[in-house]
PDB file of C-alpha atoms and ligand atoms in Angstrom:
ATOM      1  CA  UNK K1481     -86.336 -42.876  44.839  1.00 84.00           C
ATOM      2  CA  UNK K1482     -82.912 -42.920  46.447  1.00 96.00           C
ATOM      3  CA  UNK K1483     -82.079 -44.775  49.577  1.00 98.00           C
ATOM      4  CA  UNK K1484     -79.149 -43.137  51.304  1.00 98.00           C
ATOM      5  CA  UNK K1485     -77.643 -43.133  54.760  1.00 98.00           C
ATOM      6  CA  UNK K1486     -74.542 -43.395  56.859  1.00 98.00           C
ATOM      7  CA  UNK K1487     -73.208 -45.714  59.558  1.00 97.00           C
ATOM      8  CA  UNK K1488     -75.053 -45.105  62.799  1.00 97.00           C
ATOM      9  CA  UNK K1489     -74.104 -46.182  66.266  1.00 95.00           C
ATOM     10  CA  UNK K1490     -76.135 -49.111  67.479  1.00 94.00           C
ATOM     11  CA  UNK K1491     -75.383 -48.493  71.284  1.00 91.00           C
ATOM     12  CA  UNK K1492     -78.804 -46.887  72.022  1.00 92.00           C
ATOM     13  CA  UNK K1493     -80.843 -49.553  70.103  1.00 96.00           C
ATOM     14  CA  UNK K1494     -83.011 -49.738  66.985  1.00 98.00           C
ATOM     15  CA  UNK K1495     -85.399 -46.856  67.516  1.00 98.00           C
ATOM     16  CA  UNK K1496     -82.558 -44.517  68.428  1.00 98.00           C
ATOM     17  CA  UNK K1497     -80.887 -45.624  65.223  1.00 98.00           C
ATOM     18  CA  UNK K1498     -84.019 -44.871  63.117  1.00 98.00           C
ATOM     19  CA  UNK K1499     -84.511 -41.433  64.670  1.00 98.00           C
ATOM     20  CA  UNK K1500     -80.843 -40.690  64.198  1.00 98.00           C
ATOM     21  CA  UNK K1501     -81.127 -41.530  60.543  1.00 98.00           C
ATOM     22  CA  UNK K1502     -84.097 -39.232  60.131  1.00 98.00           C
ATOM     23  CA  UNK K1503     -82.155 -36.363  61.752  1.00 98.00           C
ATOM     24  CA  UNK K1504     -79.404 -36.891  59.033  1.00 98.00           C
ATOM     25  CA  UNK K1505     -81.947 -36.918  56.193  1.00 98.00           C
ATOM     26  CA  UNK K1506     -81.319 -40.605  55.639  1.00 98.00           C
ATOM     27  CA  UNK K1507     -83.812 -43.377  54.644  1.00 98.00           C
ATOM     28  CA  UNK K1508     -81.569 -46.307  55.252  1.00 98.00           C
ATOM     29  CA  UNK K1509     -78.368 -46.799  57.362  1.00 98.00           C
ATOM     30  CA  UNK K1510     -75.685 -49.171  58.357  1.00 98.00           C
ATOM     31  CA  UNK K1511     -74.866 -50.332  61.814  1.00 97.00           C
ATOM     32  CA  UNK K1512     -72.402 -52.769  63.392  1.00 95.00           C
ATOM     33  CA  UNK K1513     -74.183 -55.757  64.724  1.00 91.00           C
ATOM     34  CA  UNK K1514     -71.804 -55.762  67.643  1.00 89.00           C
ATOM     35  CA  UNK K1515     -68.715 -53.950  68.593  1.00 83.00           C
ATOM     36  CA  UNK K1516     -66.743 -53.644  65.297  1.00 75.00           C
ATOM     37  CA  UNK K1517     -63.706 -55.313  67.052  1.00 78.00           C
ATOM     38  CA  UNK K1518     -65.996 -58.255  67.884  1.00 72.00           C
ATOM     39  CA  UNK K1519     -67.271 -59.226  71.284  1.00 77.00           C
ATOM     40  CA  UNK K1520     -70.627 -59.872  72.695  1.00 83.00           C
ATOM     41  CA  UNK K1521     -73.765 -58.427  71.055  1.00 86.00           C
ATOM     42  CA  UNK K1522     -76.302 -56.350  72.905  1.00 84.00           C
ATOM     43  CA  UNK K1523     -79.483 -58.122  74.095  1.00 88.00           C
ATOM     44  CA  UNK K1524     -82.359 -57.496  71.614  1.00 93.00           C
ATOM     45  CA  UNK K1525     -85.243 -55.457  73.147  1.00 96.00           C
ATOM     46  CA  UNK K1526     -88.289 -56.564  71.136  1.00 97.00           C
ATOM     47  CA  UNK K1527     -90.470 -53.490  71.990  1.00 98.00           C
ATOM     48  CA  UNK K1528     -87.561 -51.355  70.776  1.00 98.00           C
ATOM     49  CA  UNK K1529     -87.448 -53.312  67.573  1.00 98.00           C
ATOM     50  CA  UNK K1530     -91.232 -52.997  67.093  1.00 98.00           C
ATOM     51  CA  UNK K1531     -90.988 -49.144  67.510  1.00 98.00           C
ATOM     52  CA  UNK K1532     -88.175 -49.126  64.917  1.00 98.00           C
ATOM     53  CA  UNK K1533     -90.061 -51.205  62.443  1.00 98.00           C
ATOM     54  CA  UNK K1534     -93.077 -48.771  62.678  1.00 98.00           C
ATOM     55  CA  UNK K1535     -90.827 -45.789  62.205  1.00 98.00           C
ATOM     56  CA  UNK K1536     -88.991 -47.410  59.198  1.00 98.00           C
ATOM     57  CA  UNK K1537     -92.397 -48.109  57.560  1.00 98.00           C
ATOM     58  CA  UNK K1538     -93.730 -44.737  58.302  1.00 98.00           C
ATOM     59  CA  UNK K1539     -90.798 -43.041  56.711  1.00 98.00           C
ATOM     60  CA  UNK K1540     -90.413 -45.630  53.857  1.00 98.00           C
ATOM     61  CA  UNK K1541     -86.902 -46.711  54.745  1.00 98.00           C
ATOM     62  CA  UNK K1542     -84.997 -48.834  52.246  1.00 98.00           C
ATOM     63  CA  UNK K1543     -83.252 -51.970  53.274  1.00 98.00           C
ATOM     64  CA  UNK K1544     -80.669 -51.699  56.091  1.00 98.00           C
ATOM     65  CA  UNK K1545     -77.171 -52.649  55.509  1.00 98.00           C
ATOM     66  CA  UNK K1546     -75.901 -54.221  58.705  1.00 98.00           C
ATOM     67  CA  UNK K1547     -72.007 -54.645  59.032  1.00 97.00           C
ATOM     68  CA  UNK K1548     -70.423 -57.607  60.572  1.00 97.00           C
ATOM     69  CA  UNK K1549     -67.408 -56.774  62.821  1.00 94.00           C
ATOM     70  CA  UNK K1550     -64.380 -56.130  60.632  1.00 91.00           C
ATOM     71  CA  UNK K1551     -62.179 -58.321  62.807  1.00 91.00           C
ATOM     72  CA  UNK K1552     -64.232 -61.424  61.649  1.00 96.00           C
ATOM     73  CA  UNK K1553     -62.047 -63.564  59.414  1.00 98.00           C
ATOM     74  CA  UNK K1554     -63.888 -66.459  57.693  1.00 98.00           C
ATOM     75  CA  UNK K1555     -60.777 -67.664  56.084  1.00 98.00           C
ATOM     76  CA  UNK K1556     -58.191 -67.336  58.980  1.00 98.00           C
ATOM     77  CA  UNK K1557     -55.468 -69.990  59.144  1.00 98.00           C
ATOM     78  CA  UNK K1558     -56.325 -70.737  62.719  1.00 98.00           C
ATOM     79  CA  UNK K1559     -59.271 -72.789  63.412  1.00 98.00           C
ATOM     80  CA  UNK K1560     -60.364 -71.050  66.495  1.00 97.00           C
ATOM     81  CA  UNK K1561     -60.491 -67.652  64.656  1.00 97.00           C
ATOM     82  CA  UNK K1562     -62.699 -69.365  61.965  1.00 98.00           C
ATOM     83  CA  UNK K1563     -64.867 -70.890  64.605  1.00 97.00           C
ATOM     84  CA  UNK K1564     -65.402 -67.388  66.154  1.00 96.00           C
ATOM     85  CA  UNK K1565     -66.250 -65.992  62.810  1.00 97.00           C
ATOM     86  CA  UNK K1566     -68.776 -68.788  62.272  1.00 98.00           C
ATOM     87  CA  UNK K1567     -70.381 -68.200  65.642  1.00 96.00           C
ATOM     88  CA  UNK K1568     -70.452 -64.629  65.176  1.00 96.00           C
ATOM     89  CA  UNK K1569     -72.212 -64.714  61.879  1.00 98.00           C
ATOM     90  CA  UNK K1570     -74.657 -67.327  63.008  1.00 97.00           C
ATOM     91  CA  UNK K1571     -75.583 -65.175  66.037  1.00 96.00           C
ATOM     92  CA  UNK K1572     -75.814 -61.949  63.918  1.00 97.00           C
ATOM     93  CA  UNK K1573     -78.074 -63.679  61.401  1.00 98.00           C
ATOM     94  CA  UNK K1574     -80.349 -64.958  64.039  1.00 97.00           C
ATOM     95  CA  UNK K1575     -80.533 -61.402  65.467  1.00 96.00           C
ATOM     96  CA  UNK K1576     -81.093 -59.916  61.913  1.00 98.00           C
ATOM     97  CA  UNK K1577     -84.375 -61.911  61.705  1.00 98.00           C
ATOM     98  CA  UNK K1578     -85.965 -59.601  64.282  1.00 98.00           C
ATOM     99  CA  UNK K1579     -85.737 -56.894  61.461  1.00 98.00           C
ATOM    100  CA  UNK K1580     -86.645 -59.270  58.509  1.00 98.00           C
ATOM    101  CA  UNK K1581     -85.574 -58.865  55.002  1.00 98.00           C
ATOM    102  CA  UNK K1582     -82.491 -56.672  55.302  1.00 98.00           C
ATOM    103  CA  UNK K1583     -78.765 -56.983  54.414  1.00 98.00           C
ATOM    104  CA  UNK K1584     -75.853 -58.223  56.409  1.00 98.00           C
ATOM    105  CA  UNK K1585     -72.628 -57.183  54.791  1.00 98.00           C
ATOM    106  CA  UNK K1586     -69.178 -58.748  55.721  1.00 98.00           C
ATOM    107  CA  UNK K1587     -65.552 -58.545  54.561  1.00 98.00           C
ATOM    108  CA  UNK K1588     -64.801 -61.939  52.983  1.00 98.00           C
ATOM    109  CA  UNK K1589     -61.692 -62.161  54.846  1.00 98.00           C
ATOM    110  CA  UNK K1590     -57.789 -62.414  54.688  1.00 98.00           C
ATOM    111  CA  UNK K1591     -56.253 -65.721  53.639  1.00 98.00           C
ATOM    112  CA  UNK K1592     -53.112 -64.828  55.636  1.00 98.00           C
ATOM    113  CA  UNK K1593     -50.637 -66.714  53.341  1.00 98.00           C
ATOM    114  CA  UNK K1594     -52.773 -69.731  52.699  1.00 98.00           C
ATOM    115  CA  UNK K1595     -53.484 -68.630  49.167  1.00 98.00           C
ATOM    116  CA  UNK K1596     -56.430 -66.990  47.410  1.00 98.00           C
ATOM    117  CA  UNK K1597     -58.079 -70.413  46.547  1.00 98.00           C
ATOM    118  CA  UNK K1598     -57.770 -71.799  50.067  1.00 98.00           C
ATOM    119  CA  UNK K1599     -59.344 -68.500  51.353  1.00 98.00           C
ATOM    120  CA  UNK K1600     -62.339 -68.760  48.803  1.00 98.00           C
ATOM    121  CA  UNK K1601     -62.917 -72.438  49.886  1.00 98.00           C
ATOM    122  CA  UNK K1602     -62.913 -71.523  53.636  1.00 98.00           C
ATOM    123  CA  UNK K1603     -65.277 -68.551  53.276  1.00 98.00           C
ATOM    124  CA  UNK K1604     -67.785 -70.623  51.145  1.00 98.00           C
ATOM    125  CA  UNK K1605     -67.481 -73.571  53.625  1.00 98.00           C
ATOM    126  CA  UNK K1606     -68.330 -71.129  56.538  1.00 98.00           C
ATOM    127  CA  UNK K1607     -71.307 -69.770  54.529  1.00 98.00           C
ATOM    128  CA  UNK K1608     -72.524 -73.305  53.779  1.00 98.00           C
ATOM    129  CA  UNK K1609     -72.539 -73.992  57.540  1.00 98.00           C
ATOM    130  CA  UNK K1610     -74.297 -70.851  58.654  1.00 98.00           C
ATOM    131  CA  UNK K1611     -76.792 -69.816  55.912  1.00 98.00           C
ATOM    132  CA  UNK K1612     -80.408 -71.167  56.520  1.00 97.00           C
ATOM    133  CA  UNK K1613     -82.773 -71.812  53.622  1.00 97.00           C
ATOM    134  CA  UNK K1614     -85.652 -70.049  55.709  1.00 97.00           C
ATOM    135  CA  UNK K1615     -83.670 -66.915  56.682  1.00 98.00           C
ATOM    136  CA  UNK K1616     -85.005 -63.602  55.209  1.00 98.00           C
ATOM    137  CA  UNK K1617     -81.637 -61.767  55.484  1.00 98.00           C
ATOM    138  CA  UNK K1618     -79.382 -61.472  52.306  1.00 98.00           C
ATOM    139  CA  UNK K1619     -75.753 -61.877  53.169  1.00 99.00           C
ATOM    140  CA  UNK K1620     -73.390 -59.541  51.213  1.00 98.00           C
ATOM    141  CA  UNK K1621     -69.784 -60.035  50.325  1.00 99.00           C
ATOM    142  CA  UNK K1622     -68.144 -56.681  50.174  1.00 98.00           C
ATOM    143  CA  UNK K1623     -65.650 -55.716  47.392  1.00 98.00           C
ATOM    144  CA  UNK K1624     -62.221 -55.330  48.977  1.00 98.00           C
ATOM    145  CA  UNK K1625     -59.369 -52.952  48.242  1.00 98.00           C
ATOM    146  CA  UNK K1626     -56.877 -55.857  48.189  1.00 98.00           C
ATOM    147  CA  UNK K1627     -54.846 -54.780  51.231  1.00 98.00           C
ATOM    148  CA  UNK K1628     -52.536 -57.491  52.528  1.00 97.00           C
ATOM    149  CA  UNK K1629     -54.058 -60.837  51.727  1.00 98.00           C
ATOM    150  CA  UNK K1630     -57.723 -59.710  51.438  1.00 98.00           C
ATOM    151  CA  UNK K1631     -59.939 -62.022  49.533  1.00 98.00           C
ATOM    152  CA  UNK K1632     -62.375 -60.187  47.226  1.00 98.00           C
ATOM    153  CA  UNK K1633     -59.916 -57.731  45.653  1.00 98.00           C
ATOM    154  CA  UNK K1634     -61.617 -58.434  42.207  1.00 98.00           C
ATOM    155  CA  UNK K1635     -65.014 -59.485  41.057  1.00 98.00           C
ATOM    156  CA  UNK K1636     -63.758 -62.993  40.033  1.00 98.00           C
ATOM    157  CA  UNK K1637     -62.842 -63.863  43.646  1.00 98.00           C
ATOM    158  CA  UNK K1638     -66.274 -62.820  44.702  1.00 98.00           C
ATOM    159  CA  UNK K1639     -67.915 -64.889  41.964  1.00 98.00           C
ATOM    160  CA  UNK K1640     -65.794 -67.962  43.078  1.00 98.00           C
ATOM    161  CA  UNK K1641     -67.133 -67.683  46.542  1.00 98.00           C
ATOM    162  CA  UNK K1642     -70.750 -67.256  45.313  1.00 98.00           C
ATOM    163  CA  UNK K1643     -70.418 -70.302  43.124  1.00 98.00           C
ATOM    164  CA  UNK K1644     -69.400 -72.409  46.046  1.00 98.00           C
ATOM    165  CA  UNK K1645     -72.353 -71.399  48.203  1.00 98.00           C
ATOM    166  CA  UNK K1646     -75.380 -73.648  48.304  1.00 98.00           C
ATOM    167  CA  UNK K1647     -78.087 -71.077  49.375  1.00 98.00           C
ATOM    168  CA  UNK K1648     -77.130 -68.733  46.398  1.00 97.00           C
ATOM    169  CA  UNK K1649     -80.459 -66.907  46.746  1.00 98.00           C
ATOM    170  CA  UNK K1650     -79.506 -65.725  50.232  1.00 98.00           C
ATOM    171  CA  UNK K1651     -76.248 -64.112  48.739  1.00 98.00           C
ATOM    172  CA  UNK K1652     -75.362 -60.779  47.187  1.00 98.00           C
ATOM    173  CA  UNK K1653     -72.554 -58.257  46.881  1.00 99.00           C
ATOM    174  CA  UNK K1654     -71.875 -54.801  48.223  1.00 99.00           C
ATOM    175  CA  UNK K1655     -69.761 -52.558  46.064  1.00 98.00           C
ATOM    176  CA  UNK K1656     -67.522 -50.161  48.062  1.00 99.00           C
ATOM    177  CA  UNK K1657     -66.385 -47.369  45.736  1.00 98.00           C
ATOM    178  CA  UNK K1658     -63.266 -46.654  47.643  1.00 98.00           C
ATOM    179  CA  UNK K1659     -62.329 -50.359  47.747  1.00 98.00           C
ATOM    180  CA  UNK K1660     -62.934 -50.984  43.987  1.00 98.00           C
ATOM    181  CA  UNK K1661     -61.027 -47.872  43.087  1.00 98.00           C
ATOM    182  CA  UNK K1662     -58.078 -48.821  45.373  1.00 98.00           C
ATOM    183  CA  UNK K1663     -58.389 -52.358  43.884  1.00 98.00           C
ATOM    184  CA  UNK K1664     -57.774 -51.093  40.291  1.00 98.00           C
ATOM    185  CA  UNK K1665     -61.278 -50.497  38.907  1.00 99.00           C
ATOM    186  CA  UNK K1666     -61.309 -47.085  37.240  1.00 99.00           C
ATOM    187  CA  UNK K1667     -64.828 -45.864  38.257  1.00 98.00           C
ATOM    188  CA  UNK K1668     -63.618 -42.282  37.514  1.00 98.00           C
ATOM    189  CA  UNK K1669     -62.836 -42.623  33.853  1.00 98.00           C
ATOM    190  CA  UNK K1670     -64.511 -45.912  32.858  1.00 98.00           C
ATOM    191  CA  UNK K1671     -67.557 -46.299  35.117  1.00 98.00           C
ATOM    192  CA  UNK K1672     -69.597 -47.896  32.232  1.00 98.00           C
ATOM    193  CA  UNK K1673     -67.002 -50.629  31.606  1.00 98.00           C
ATOM    194  CA  UNK K1674     -66.644 -51.342  35.284  1.00 99.00           C
ATOM    195  CA  UNK K1675     -70.440 -51.703  35.656  1.00 98.00           C
ATOM    196  CA  UNK K1676     -70.376 -54.012  32.604  1.00 98.00           C
ATOM    197  CA  UNK K1677     -67.533 -56.073  33.985  1.00 98.00           C
ATOM    198  CA  UNK K1678     -69.463 -56.453  37.313  1.00 99.00           C
ATOM    199  CA  UNK K1679     -72.442 -57.651  35.305  1.00 98.00           C
ATOM    200  CA  UNK K1680     -70.331 -60.016  33.161  1.00 98.00           C
ATOM    201  CA  UNK K1681     -68.465 -61.566  36.091  1.00 98.00           C
ATOM    202  CA  UNK K1682     -71.054 -61.517  38.979  1.00 98.00           C
ATOM    203  CA  UNK K1683     -74.303 -60.160  37.457  1.00 98.00           C
ATOM    204  CA  UNK K1684     -75.942 -56.891  38.392  1.00 98.00           C
ATOM    205  CA  UNK K1685     -78.858 -58.775  40.020  1.00 98.00           C
ATOM    206  CA  UNK K1686     -76.379 -59.740  42.732  1.00 98.00           C
ATOM    207  CA  UNK K1687     -75.462 -56.039  43.463  1.00 99.00           C
ATOM    208  CA  UNK K1688     -77.567 -55.265  46.422  1.00 98.00           C
ATOM    209  CA  UNK K1689     -75.924 -52.223  48.149  1.00 99.00           C
ATOM    210  CA  UNK K1690     -73.299 -49.573  47.569  1.00 98.00           C
ATOM    211  CA  UNK K1691     -70.800 -48.202  50.076  1.00 98.00           C
ATOM    212  CA  UNK K1692     -70.050 -44.724  48.816  1.00 98.00           C
ATOM    213  CA  UNK K1693     -66.669 -43.378  50.000  1.00 98.00           C
ATOM    214  CA  UNK K1694     -64.026 -41.214  48.400  1.00 98.00           C
ATOM    215  CA  UNK K1695     -60.453 -42.577  48.494  1.00 98.00           C
ATOM    216  CA  UNK K1696     -57.338 -40.860  49.955  1.00 98.00           C
ATOM    217  CA  UNK K1697     -55.231 -42.857  47.485  1.00 98.00           C
ATOM    218  CA  UNK K1698     -54.784 -43.316  43.655  1.00 98.00           C
ATOM    219  CA  UNK K1699     -56.197 -46.049  41.526  1.00 98.00           C
ATOM    220  CA  UNK K1700     -54.822 -49.535  42.287  1.00 98.00           C
ATOM    221  CA  UNK K1701     -53.152 -48.423  45.581  1.00 98.00           C
ATOM    222  CA  UNK K1702     -54.618 -51.294  47.603  1.00 98.00           C
ATOM    223  CA  UNK K1703     -54.789 -49.079  50.730  1.00 98.00           C
ATOM    224  CA  UNK K1704     -58.312 -48.737  51.885  1.00 98.00           C
ATOM    225  CA  UNK K1705     -58.268 -45.271  53.368  1.00 98.00           C
ATOM    226  CA  UNK K1706     -61.700 -43.585  53.070  1.00 98.00           C
ATOM    227  CA  UNK K1707     -62.030 -39.913  52.395  1.00 98.00           C
ATOM    228  CA  UNK K1708     -64.992 -37.391  52.470  1.00 98.00           C
ATOM    229  CA  UNK K1709     -67.172 -37.337  49.358  1.00 98.00           C
ATOM    230  CA  UNK K1710     -65.497 -35.145  46.759  1.00 98.00           C
ATOM    231  CA  UNK K1711     -62.406 -34.671  48.820  1.00 98.00           C
ATOM    232  CA  UNK K1712     -60.377 -37.584  47.550  1.00 98.00           C
ATOM    233  CA  UNK K1713     -59.043 -39.102  44.379  1.00 98.00           C
ATOM    234  CA  UNK K1714     -62.413 -40.217  43.135  1.00 98.00           C
ATOM    235  CA  UNK K1715     -63.974 -36.777  43.265  1.00 98.00           C
ATOM    236  CA  UNK K1716     -67.521 -35.359  43.189  1.00 98.00           C
ATOM    237  CA  UNK K1717     -68.104 -35.628  39.481  1.00 98.00           C
ATOM    238  CA  UNK K1718     -67.515 -39.376  39.540  1.00 98.00           C
ATOM    239  CA  UNK K1719     -69.745 -39.811  42.564  1.00 98.00           C
ATOM    240  CA  UNK K1720     -72.584 -37.917  40.695  1.00 98.00           C
ATOM    241  CA  UNK K1721     -72.129 -40.181  37.773  1.00 98.00           C
ATOM    242  CA  UNK K1722     -72.291 -43.343  40.115  1.00 98.00           C
ATOM    243  CA  UNK K1723     -75.540 -41.962  41.854  1.00 97.00           C
ATOM    244  CA  UNK K1724     -77.062 -41.280  38.395  1.00 97.00           C
ATOM    245  CA  UNK K1725     -75.959 -44.441  36.572  1.00 98.00           C
ATOM    246  CA  UNK K1726     -79.009 -46.162  35.175  1.00 97.00           C
ATOM    247  CA  UNK K1727     -77.850 -49.552  36.131  1.00 98.00           C
ATOM    248  CA  UNK K1728     -77.001 -48.743  39.615  1.00 98.00           C
ATOM    249  CA  UNK K1729     -80.437 -47.477  40.661  1.00 97.00           C
ATOM    250  CA  UNK K1730     -82.444 -48.792  43.592  1.00 97.00           C
ATOM    251  CA  UNK K1731     -79.729 -50.026  45.870  1.00 98.00           C
ATOM    252  CA  UNK K1732     -79.281 -48.621  49.422  1.00 98.00           C
ATOM    253  CA  UNK K1733     -76.223 -46.301  49.439  1.00 98.00           C
ATOM    254  CA  UNK K1734     -74.202 -46.168  52.571  1.00 98.00           C
ATOM    255  CA  UNK K1735     -71.634 -43.489  53.504  1.00 98.00           C
ATOM    256  CA  UNK K1736     -68.620 -44.669  55.457  1.00 98.00           C
ATOM    257  CA  UNK K1737     -66.811 -41.348  55.175  1.00 98.00           C
ATOM    258  CA  UNK K1738     -64.744 -39.798  57.973  1.00 98.00           C
ATOM    259  CA  UNK K1739     -67.292 -37.301  59.188  1.00 98.00           C
ATOM    260  CA  UNK K1740     -69.349 -36.112  62.169  1.00 97.00           C
ATOM    261  CA  UNK K1741     -73.270 -35.904  62.016  1.00 97.00           C
ATOM    262  CA  UNK K1742     -73.282 -32.531  60.300  1.00 98.00           C
ATOM    263  CA  UNK K1743     -70.801 -33.864  57.678  1.00 98.00           C
ATOM    264  CA  UNK K1744     -72.928 -36.880  56.883  1.00 98.00           C
ATOM    265  CA  UNK K1745     -76.149 -34.695  56.781  1.00 98.00           C
ATOM    266  CA  UNK K1746     -74.504 -32.541  54.251  1.00 98.00           C
ATOM    267  CA  UNK K1747     -73.154 -35.475  52.198  1.00 98.00           C
ATOM    268  CA  UNK K1748     -76.593 -37.089  52.142  1.00 98.00           C
ATOM    269  CA  UNK K1749     -78.203 -33.872  51.011  1.00 98.00           C
ATOM    270  CA  UNK K1750     -75.666 -33.458  48.323  1.00 98.00           C
ATOM    271  CA  UNK K1751     -75.948 -36.914  46.955  1.00 98.00           C
ATOM    272  CA  UNK K1752     -79.710 -36.901  47.173  1.00 97.00           C
ATOM    273  CA  UNK K1753     -79.661 -33.733  45.158  1.00 97.00           C
ATOM    274  CA  UNK K1754     -77.774 -35.417  42.259  1.00 96.00           C
ATOM    275  CA  UNK K1755     -80.518 -38.135  42.108  1.00 90.00           C
ATOM    276  CA  UNK K1756     -83.257 -35.519  41.930  1.00 83.00           C
ATOM    277  CA  UNK K1757     -81.716 -33.460  39.220  1.00 74.00           C
TER     278      UNK K1757
HETATM  279 FE1   FE V1132     -66.887 -52.721  55.185  1.00 54.52          FE
HETATM  280 FE1   FE V1133     -67.270 -50.525  52.932  1.00 54.52          FE
HETATM  281 ZN1   ZN V1134     -62.836 -49.634  53.723  1.00 54.52          ZN
END
């Protein structure tokens, strides 16, 4: 069974997202918990959530992979920006409990010159304030391309954050194929050793979701420019090997490719086909 989907607009509510996912041939999806640039989240409509939960169960959806606003910076140098990140994540996690047991993915942050170690400490400190032992949501750190001063540009940095979090069982990692490629992990020629390295440094039990994107740029470019599946430097053959890799099975796969609905439907069908071969 493969769980695959794309990002879907949250503007019309949960049931609308579920229906849109079905239209694309998806059985999971990602959505921004609020405007990706931040701002106030929409009021939760419990009847809408209930209709969505019924639909997701009826169609055997996999776990959803919600995405925090990408402006959120848990390791900013300015205290007011960190406070905003903390309040945003706390509010998002409270809202996530309306759809229990899913994933909440966020970009660890940019240390903006404070240094990687300071960044790691600030991210873990924020998580330790926000995570609740009774929450049902698992929070995912996303692997990053290493653009600017991003924390999470290698597996060791993510491991260092995880090591400092108290509620470890509420944490996981989302592997973004474009980001790890841009960060220097050669998933085209050495997928097996990248998977082994992930397992050795972080542990594959911590790998909860995959963002599947091709990259416009070469290995180690640290750029983070997504490309359509098979149209970039990673290529379709490598995508097929990722989909079929025995150690990567069972995780929800989310497309963040520059596409319209028809493009996503096509990519979902294409990748689903690989898994059914
Ligand atoms: Fe992301
Ligand atoms: Fe991503
Ligand atoms: Zn990206």
